[in-house]
């Protein structure tokens, strides 16, 4: 919806002004989102052990400390495993559930809708304890990363349903009908028409799952076996404190994800051209 | 992680010199990514390799506070015994207690806890008392810590003692006139200037001391009510509760806190180290609370032998010394204290943290869950006070 | 891949009449939710009606004491619950007000920039939540970024201490934490909006405000609704933000609940959570009634 396409009654500057204001607003928005992260990164290079101004000397010692922390490295690995598996699982079941919720009418649909949202409504500490009671005394399972993943899928499922469903609302089903009329099999129709159209919703759902799971602490604590995940590691530094070592870790994560995402982006763009 | 590390260094260097182009930036990011991936795969093979050489049945599962172990002893333990150690970290006593109760020895071999939580674990049948004389490193303990009455079950001890510290107020003398009683905290001139660690039971116990309770962890209903009134009275002066005592340092350094009402000893040193003011400790005349913690072996622990070997290993003076240097609070190991006293860098700190006065540990009012319905009463009162 | 094939089944010409095959898609998630959520919650419900001497013991007598306590206890639990809901409403409204133009900005950017901008919106999420909240204390505090800047430019000589440790800072941090959800959800609906309608409206002489209210906003309501769910509900369960930046005035219901859980009062904790969940469900039902999504999309 570029302004150029609007009726050309006003002078040029009048069309540019809203656009400029919008861009300025967007810029401010990003400043808001990135200010804390900038602060975090700055303090990862600051020699003081506390996160407060004024800054002291430049140092890399917090990065050096990271290298020696085996518990932390193990936790990072566990976090990645849990997050990836949860993301795939929750995205699949969530997407599957979104279709009937949007496309079919059935009795009790409103209740089912609310029911699927329930896991978001109950505070995590309670869900965690409830799951632990189910897993150990009731089902006699051995706690492990698998039980963590099971719990995380419950937490993330509703988010995927919501995102995919909001994409499906208003989806033009005539496109599918047209494909079928032209003789496409249901599978072909799904892969070539439906799937590409809902893909942004599915990806958004996956991203949200990834994000939520990567940072989830309390349900993980109760459902995990003798391992630790990254948020657990960060949370447990309670008695004697967060060090800028964690800022260093966060900075590396920022640089890594930003790098990966932007590189992937530019690669995709190049291929598209 | 070597790759990742040098990549970070060069990234920082280039950023400083302002000669980083976008392409170089991405290239460095990519190098970092490869470094992290390589490191994690190396770790995975390392972990697998050592576990196969196990002499004792493992792996050892410990549910532990982060300040109860350090990397070197973990590495050495894996190297000498071949037992892999799974560390699971926690913060609240109650969380660890609930998890131990539900999971038991099948997946937790060793659990950390605070003084009076020990008897609670034992009475619930969750832990086995330890015969401390079986441990070589227990001989290095101060004698008083081998004989702690509330941990005694016959000749055995519920916990292997680890560390302790009084929990006392500290103040910034630039703004606060010296005081020796909790009453000073209520002065209106300290409005929004007091910071406290959010430990509901211990805060209630401190308020009990203020309002004259005899046994702050075993208050009667009316004493709890008086303590609650005291907390309500104190509220306008409290800037915030913090989850982590490290934030104490932050708030002293940046001047937002004038008084910290419940800090572990050694805070003055840590504030100074972080470039802050010379804050002063107060040992209030009403008395003060403190923590004394340790490790317990879970009943029917699946890897009991490894658990015993681990406790003996981690409590050796050489590792305790390292722990003191990092955490700066008193421990139970006497031999480590003597080593530290020889070190001019740490001799003063040994004294400042009370490490050389173990009897103080037993004079403190030790933290733990109030018995029976007491815990519920304390928390109800605390909630009512902060929600008002 | 079973779930995906379930998705595909619905367009099969052999769709049965009695039960649409599409409904099978609900099965995996519904099963997971029943086994891993409903059943555990039934246990918690039992605990909330049991008075047991022993921790997590199911033996004991039946009681409604925990629920009575939620509604009595000097009224604190109800009052804080209402306060929590009010704060969550304010924060959600702020997220929408701030986030909608932001999403509009992204949807208006050129195609190749859109994906970059979206990536940049999501990125902050991947840094530890806890550390990001901490960072705000270094921004809003007495010697924080803002106060230092104000002092540097000579605007103030005393730090503004009302920036941190109150309901204000709590809401700022909530907006910061949850606005990416709002932006993503609204962007998704803006992006698939039928733009020819906007042009048609403008051609017919509608003012930009009219166009927005009559054409754009109704089409993006599902996104608005989704973002309300994403923002409002999680804020009700927030524990860390009030603890770290809320000070003494920012205590929320989950803080009280967590204190009870740490006193091993699982039954009472569950009772608080169930009362809260009931409140939330009633609110959501009301919201569904007023924004009847289905009717909007029948056509």
Short mmCIF file of C-alpha atoms in Angstrom, two decimals, chain A residues 1-3 5-7 9 19 22-30 32-37 39-40 43 51-54 89-90 92-101 103-106 109-131 133-135 138-139 150-151 153-155 157-163 165-171 173 176 180 185-187 189-191 194 198 200-201 204 207-208 210-212 214-215 218 222 231 234-235 242-243 246-247 249-251 253-255 257-259 261-262 265 269 273, chain C residues 1-14 20 22-26 28-30 32-41 43-44 47 56 97-102 104-110 112-113 115-132 134-139 143-146 148 172 175-176 179-181 184-185 188-189 191-193 195 198-199 202-203 205 216 222-223 225-226 229-230 233-234 236-237 239-240 254 257-258 261-262 266 269-271 273-274 276-278 280-281 284-285 288-289 292-294 297:
data_model
loop_
_atom_site.label_atom_id
_atom_site.label_comp_id
_atom_site.label_asym_id
_atom_site.label_seq_id
_atom_site.Cartn_x
_atom_site.Cartn_y
_atom_site.Cartn_z
CA UNK A 1 0.00 0.00 0.00
CA UNK A 2 2.59 2.54 -1.04
CA UNK A 3 1.25 6.09 -0.98
CA UNK A 5 -0.88 4.36 -5.43
CA UNK A 6 -3.27 6.72 -3.67
CA UNK A 7 -5.18 9.28 -5.72
CA UNK A 9 -4.58 14.96 -5.48
CA UNK A 19 5.59 8.02 5.26
CA UNK A 22 5.90 6.33 10.01
CA UNK A 23 9.55 5.54 9.34
CA UNK A 24 10.56 7.71 12.29
CA UNK A 25 8.06 5.88 14.45
CA UNK A 26 9.46 2.56 13.30
CA UNK A 27 12.95 3.72 14.16
CA UNK A 28 11.86 4.72 17.66
CA UNK A 29 10.19 1.34 18.02
CA UNK A 30 13.44 -0.41 17.30
CA UNK A 32 12.83 0.75 22.40
CA UNK A 33 13.31 -2.93 21.52
CA UNK A 34 17.08 -2.79 21.35
CA UNK A 35 17.99 -0.41 24.15
CA UNK A 36 18.08 -3.12 26.85
CA UNK A 37 20.05 -5.38 24.56
CA UNK A 39 22.89 -2.11 27.60
CA UNK A 40 23.41 -5.83 28.06
CA UNK A 43 28.09 -4.36 30.25
CA UNK A 51 25.45 -3.81 36.08
CA UNK A 52 25.38 -0.14 36.88
CA UNK A 53 26.74 3.09 35.47
CA UNK A 54 29.30 4.61 35.32
CA UNK A 89 6.17 -30.96 17.65
CA UNK A 90 4.07 -28.02 18.79
CA UNK A 92 2.70 -29.81 13.79
CA UNK A 93 -0.04 -30.49 16.33
CA UNK A 94 -1.00 -26.83 16.61
CA UNK A 95 -1.35 -26.38 12.85
CA UNK A 96 -3.39 -29.56 12.56
CA UNK A 97 -5.73 -28.32 15.29
CA UNK A 98 -6.15 -24.87 13.76
CA UNK A 99 -7.83 -26.20 10.58
CA UNK A 100 -10.94 -27.73 12.15
CA UNK A 101 -11.27 -24.79 14.52
CA UNK A 103 -13.02 -24.41 8.85
CA UNK A 104 -15.63 -26.56 10.44
CA UNK A 105 -18.57 -25.75 12.57
CA UNK A 106 -19.36 -28.16 15.33
CA UNK A 109 -16.61 -25.30 19.24
CA UNK A 110 -16.44 -22.25 21.48
CA UNK A 111 -15.75 -24.47 24.47
CA UNK A 112 -13.04 -26.35 22.61
CA UNK A 113 -11.48 -23.04 21.66
CA UNK A 114 -11.32 -21.96 25.27
CA UNK A 115 -10.18 -25.39 26.39
CA UNK A 116 -7.21 -25.22 24.05
CA UNK A 117 -6.24 -21.86 25.53
CA UNK A 118 -6.31 -23.13 29.12
CA UNK A 119 -2.62 -24.01 29.44
CA UNK A 120 -1.76 -20.34 28.98
CA UNK A 121 -4.11 -19.31 31.77
CA UNK A 122 -2.64 -21.45 34.55
CA UNK A 123 0.57 -20.07 36.10
CA UNK A 124 3.62 -22.10 35.17
CA UNK A 125 4.65 -23.05 38.68
CA UNK A 126 1.35 -24.90 39.13
CA UNK A 127 1.50 -26.60 35.73
CA UNK A 128 5.02 -27.71 36.55
CA UNK A 129 4.12 -29.31 39.86
CA UNK A 130 1.01 -30.91 38.35
CA UNK A 131 3.07 -32.44 35.53
CA UNK A 133 2.88 -35.43 39.96
CA UNK A 134 1.61 -37.02 36.75
CA UNK A 135 5.01 -38.14 35.47
CA UNK A 138 1.27 -41.62 38.64
CA UNK A 139 2.96 -42.77 35.43
CA UNK A 150 6.19 -33.04 26.63
CA UNK A 151 5.50 -30.23 29.09
CA UNK A 153 4.52 -28.77 23.89
CA UNK A 154 1.52 -28.34 26.17
CA UNK A 155 2.58 -24.77 26.90
CA UNK A 157 0.47 -25.61 21.51
CA UNK A 158 -2.13 -22.89 22.15
CA UNK A 159 0.14 -20.21 20.72
CA UNK A 160 0.59 -22.09 17.46
CA UNK A 161 -3.17 -22.69 17.21
CA UNK A 162 -3.84 -18.99 17.68
CA UNK A 163 -1.32 -17.79 15.13
CA UNK A 165 -5.94 -19.83 13.05
CA UNK A 166 -5.65 -16.08 12.63
CA UNK A 167 -3.93 -16.74 9.30
CA UNK A 168 -6.63 -19.18 8.25
CA UNK A 169 -9.48 -16.79 8.97
CA UNK A 170 -10.27 -15.03 5.76
CA UNK A 171 -8.21 -17.51 3.76
CA UNK A 173 -10.92 -21.23 0.01
CA UNK A 176 -8.27 -24.51 -3.20
CA UNK A 180 -9.19 -29.13 -7.31
CA UNK A 185 -5.08 -34.16 -6.11
CA UNK A 186 -5.78 -33.18 -2.51
CA UNK A 187 -2.09 -33.56 -1.70
CA UNK A 189 -3.59 -28.83 -3.62
CA UNK A 190 -2.37 -28.84 -0.06
CA UNK A 191 1.32 -28.54 -0.91
CA UNK A 194 -2.85 -24.23 0.97
CA UNK A 198 -0.54 -20.47 5.47
CA UNK A 200 3.81 -17.37 7.17
CA UNK A 201 1.37 -18.26 9.96
CA UNK A 204 5.27 -17.35 13.01
CA UNK A 207 9.08 -18.81 15.92
CA UNK A 208 6.90 -18.03 18.91
CA UNK A 210 10.97 -21.49 19.75
CA UNK A 211 11.14 -18.25 21.64
CA UNK A 212 8.89 -19.28 24.50
CA UNK A 214 14.11 -21.33 24.78
CA UNK A 215 13.42 -19.12 27.78
CA UNK A 218 9.60 -22.98 35.92
CA UNK A 222 9.80 -29.50 37.68
CA UNK A 231 17.17 -20.57 31.77
CA UNK A 234 20.58 -18.37 34.75
CA UNK A 235 17.83 -18.55 37.35
CA UNK A 242 24.40 -12.81 38.24
CA UNK A 243 27.74 -11.91 36.77
CA UNK A 246 25.76 -13.99 31.57
CA UNK A 247 25.76 -10.73 29.65
CA UNK A 249 26.63 -15.21 26.91
CA UNK A 250 23.59 -13.14 25.96
CA UNK A 251 25.73 -10.98 23.68
CA UNK A 253 23.50 -15.30 21.44
CA UNK A 254 22.45 -11.92 20.05
CA UNK A 255 25.32 -11.79 17.58
CA UNK A 257 21.09 -15.23 15.99
CA UNK A 258 21.25 -11.85 14.33
CA UNK A 259 24.05 -13.09 12.10
CA UNK A 261 18.92 -14.79 10.59
CA UNK A 262 20.23 -11.96 8.46
CA UNK A 265 17.65 -13.79 4.81
CA UNK A 269 16.82 -13.29 -1.31
CA UNK A 273 16.49 -13.39 -7.65
CA UNK C 1 4.18 -36.11 9.76
CA UNK C 2 0.93 -37.67 10.86
CA UNK C 3 -0.40 -34.29 11.90
CA UNK C 4 0.35 -32.79 8.51
CA UNK C 5 -1.46 -35.57 6.70
CA UNK C 6 -4.44 -34.96 8.94
CA UNK C 7 -4.40 -31.42 7.73
CA UNK C 8 -4.44 -32.54 4.16
CA UNK C 9 -7.31 -34.94 4.55
CA UNK C 10 -9.96 -32.26 4.72
CA UNK C 11 -9.86 -31.41 1.05
CA UNK C 12 -10.27 -34.99 0.02
CA UNK C 13 -13.38 -35.36 -2.10
CA UNK C 14 -14.25 -38.38 -0.01
CA UNK C 20 -15.90 -33.99 8.86
CA UNK C 22 -10.93 -32.36 9.26
CA UNK C 23 -11.88 -32.81 12.88
CA UNK C 24 -9.20 -35.49 13.18
CA UNK C 25 -6.71 -32.64 13.11
CA UNK C 26 -7.82 -31.74 16.60
CA UNK C 28 -3.23 -34.91 18.55
CA UNK C 29 -3.37 -31.61 20.39
CA UNK C 30 -6.54 -32.54 22.24
CA UNK C 32 -1.84 -34.03 24.53
CA UNK C 33 -3.89 -31.46 26.39
CA UNK C 34 -6.09 -34.04 28.08
CA UNK C 35 -3.25 -36.30 29.16
CA UNK C 36 -0.64 -33.69 30.00
CA UNK C 37 -2.82 -30.87 31.16
CA UNK C 38 -6.36 -31.81 32.17
CA UNK C 39 -5.42 -34.90 34.13
CA UNK C 40 -2.64 -33.15 36.06
CA UNK C 41 -5.02 -30.26 36.73
CA UNK C 43 -4.96 -33.75 40.59
CA UNK C 44 -4.34 -30.13 41.47
CA UNK C 47 -5.39 -30.95 46.23
CA UNK C 56 1.15 -33.44 48.50
CA UNK C 97 -1.54 1.49 20.75
CA UNK C 98 2.21 1.41 20.37
CA UNK C 99 2.39 -1.82 18.38
CA UNK C 100 -0.29 -1.20 15.75
CA UNK C 101 1.51 1.68 13.98
CA UNK C 102 4.73 -0.25 14.31
CA UNK C 104 1.75 -0.89 9.97
CA UNK C 105 5.22 0.50 9.38
CA UNK C 106 6.58 -2.99 8.76
CA UNK C 107 3.70 -4.05 6.52
CA UNK C 108 4.27 -0.89 4.50
CA UNK C 109 7.95 -1.46 3.94
CA UNK C 110 9.13 -3.01 0.70
CA UNK C 112 12.67 -7.39 0.99
CA UNK C 113 12.76 -5.12 4.02
CA UNK C 115 11.45 -9.95 6.43
CA UNK C 116 14.49 -8.15 7.79
CA UNK C 117 12.35 -5.90 9.99
CA UNK C 118 10.32 -8.85 11.27
CA UNK C 119 13.52 -10.68 12.10
CA UNK C 120 14.65 -7.65 14.04
CA UNK C 121 11.37 -7.58 15.97
CA UNK C 122 11.73 -11.21 17.05
CA UNK C 123 15.42 -11.09 17.80
CA UNK C 124 15.23 -9.55 21.29
CA UNK C 125 13.16 -12.55 22.37
CA UNK C 126 16.09 -14.85 21.97
CA UNK C 127 18.12 -13.16 24.62
CA UNK C 128 17.35 -14.30 28.12
CA UNK C 129 14.12 -12.82 29.38
CA UNK C 130 15.58 -12.43 32.85
CA UNK C 131 18.61 -10.55 31.61
CA UNK C 132 16.51 -8.23 29.50
CA UNK C 134 17.50 -6.75 34.51
CA UNK C 135 18.77 -4.44 31.83
CA UNK C 136 15.78 -2.18 32.48
CA UNK C 137 17.00 -1.53 36.02
CA UNK C 138 20.15 -0.16 34.42
CA UNK C 139 18.04 2.05 32.15
CA UNK C 143 22.13 6.01 37.98
CA UNK C 144 20.47 4.50 34.94
CA UNK C 145 20.82 5.48 31.32
CA UNK C 146 17.91 7.91 31.36
CA UNK C 148 22.50 9.89 33.53
CA UNK C 172 6.86 -0.17 30.66
CA UNK C 175 5.03 -3.42 27.02
CA UNK C 176 8.65 -4.01 26.15
CA UNK C 179 5.02 -5.86 22.13
CA UNK C 180 6.73 -8.17 19.64
CA UNK C 181 3.71 -10.51 19.93
CA UNK C 184 3.69 -10.06 14.79
CA UNK C 185 -0.01 -10.79 15.13
CA UNK C 188 0.15 -11.05 9.92
CA UNK C 189 -3.38 -9.74 9.50
CA UNK C 191 -0.21 -8.39 5.40
CA UNK C 192 -3.07 -10.53 4.12
CA UNK C 193 -5.55 -7.66 4.17
CA UNK C 195 -5.74 -3.73 -0.12
CA UNK C 198 -8.46 0.54 0.94
CA UNK C 199 -7.89 2.04 -2.47
CA UNK C 202 -9.96 6.35 -0.78
CA UNK C 203 -11.26 6.67 -4.31
CA UNK C 205 -13.53 9.97 -0.90
CA UNK C 216 -8.36 -1.53 7.86
CA UNK C 222 -8.32 -11.23 14.33
CA UNK C 223 -4.74 -10.03 14.72
CA UNK C 225 -7.70 -10.41 19.18
CA UNK C 226 -4.77 -12.82 18.91
CA UNK C 229 -4.57 -13.26 24.09
CA UNK C 230 -0.80 -13.30 23.65
CA UNK C 233 -3.01 -13.72 29.54
CA UNK C 234 0.75 -14.15 29.94
CA UNK C 236 -1.54 -12.36 34.41
CA UNK C 237 0.99 -15.11 35.05
CA UNK C 239 6.15 -13.25 38.24
CA UNK C 240 9.59 -11.99 37.37
CA UNK C 254 1.44 -14.60 40.96
CA UNK C 257 0.81 -17.48 44.70
CA UNK C 258 4.51 -18.28 44.38
CA UNK C 261 3.96 -22.56 46.78
CA UNK C 262 7.33 -21.94 48.39
CA UNK C 266 0.13 -26.42 46.94
CA UNK C 269 -1.80 -22.14 45.50
CA UNK C 270 -4.00 -24.24 43.22
CA UNK C 271 -7.12 -22.61 44.65
CA UNK C 273 -4.84 -20.26 40.34
CA UNK C 274 -8.27 -21.77 39.70
CA UNK C 276 -7.85 -16.64 38.64
CA UNK C 277 -8.39 -18.97 35.69
CA UNK C 278 -12.16 -18.68 36.16
CA UNK C 280 -9.83 -15.03 32.90
CA UNK C 281 -12.13 -17.48 31.14
CA UNK C 284 -12.33 -14.23 27.38
CA UNK C 285 -15.90 -15.44 26.87
CA UNK C 288 -15.48 -13.47 22.23
CA UNK C 289 -19.09 -12.34 22.42
CA UNK C 292 -17.67 -12.26 17.17
CA UNK C 293 -14.97 -13.48 14.87
CA UNK C 294 -17.00 -16.13 13.18
CA UNK C 297 -15.66 -14.21 8.32
#
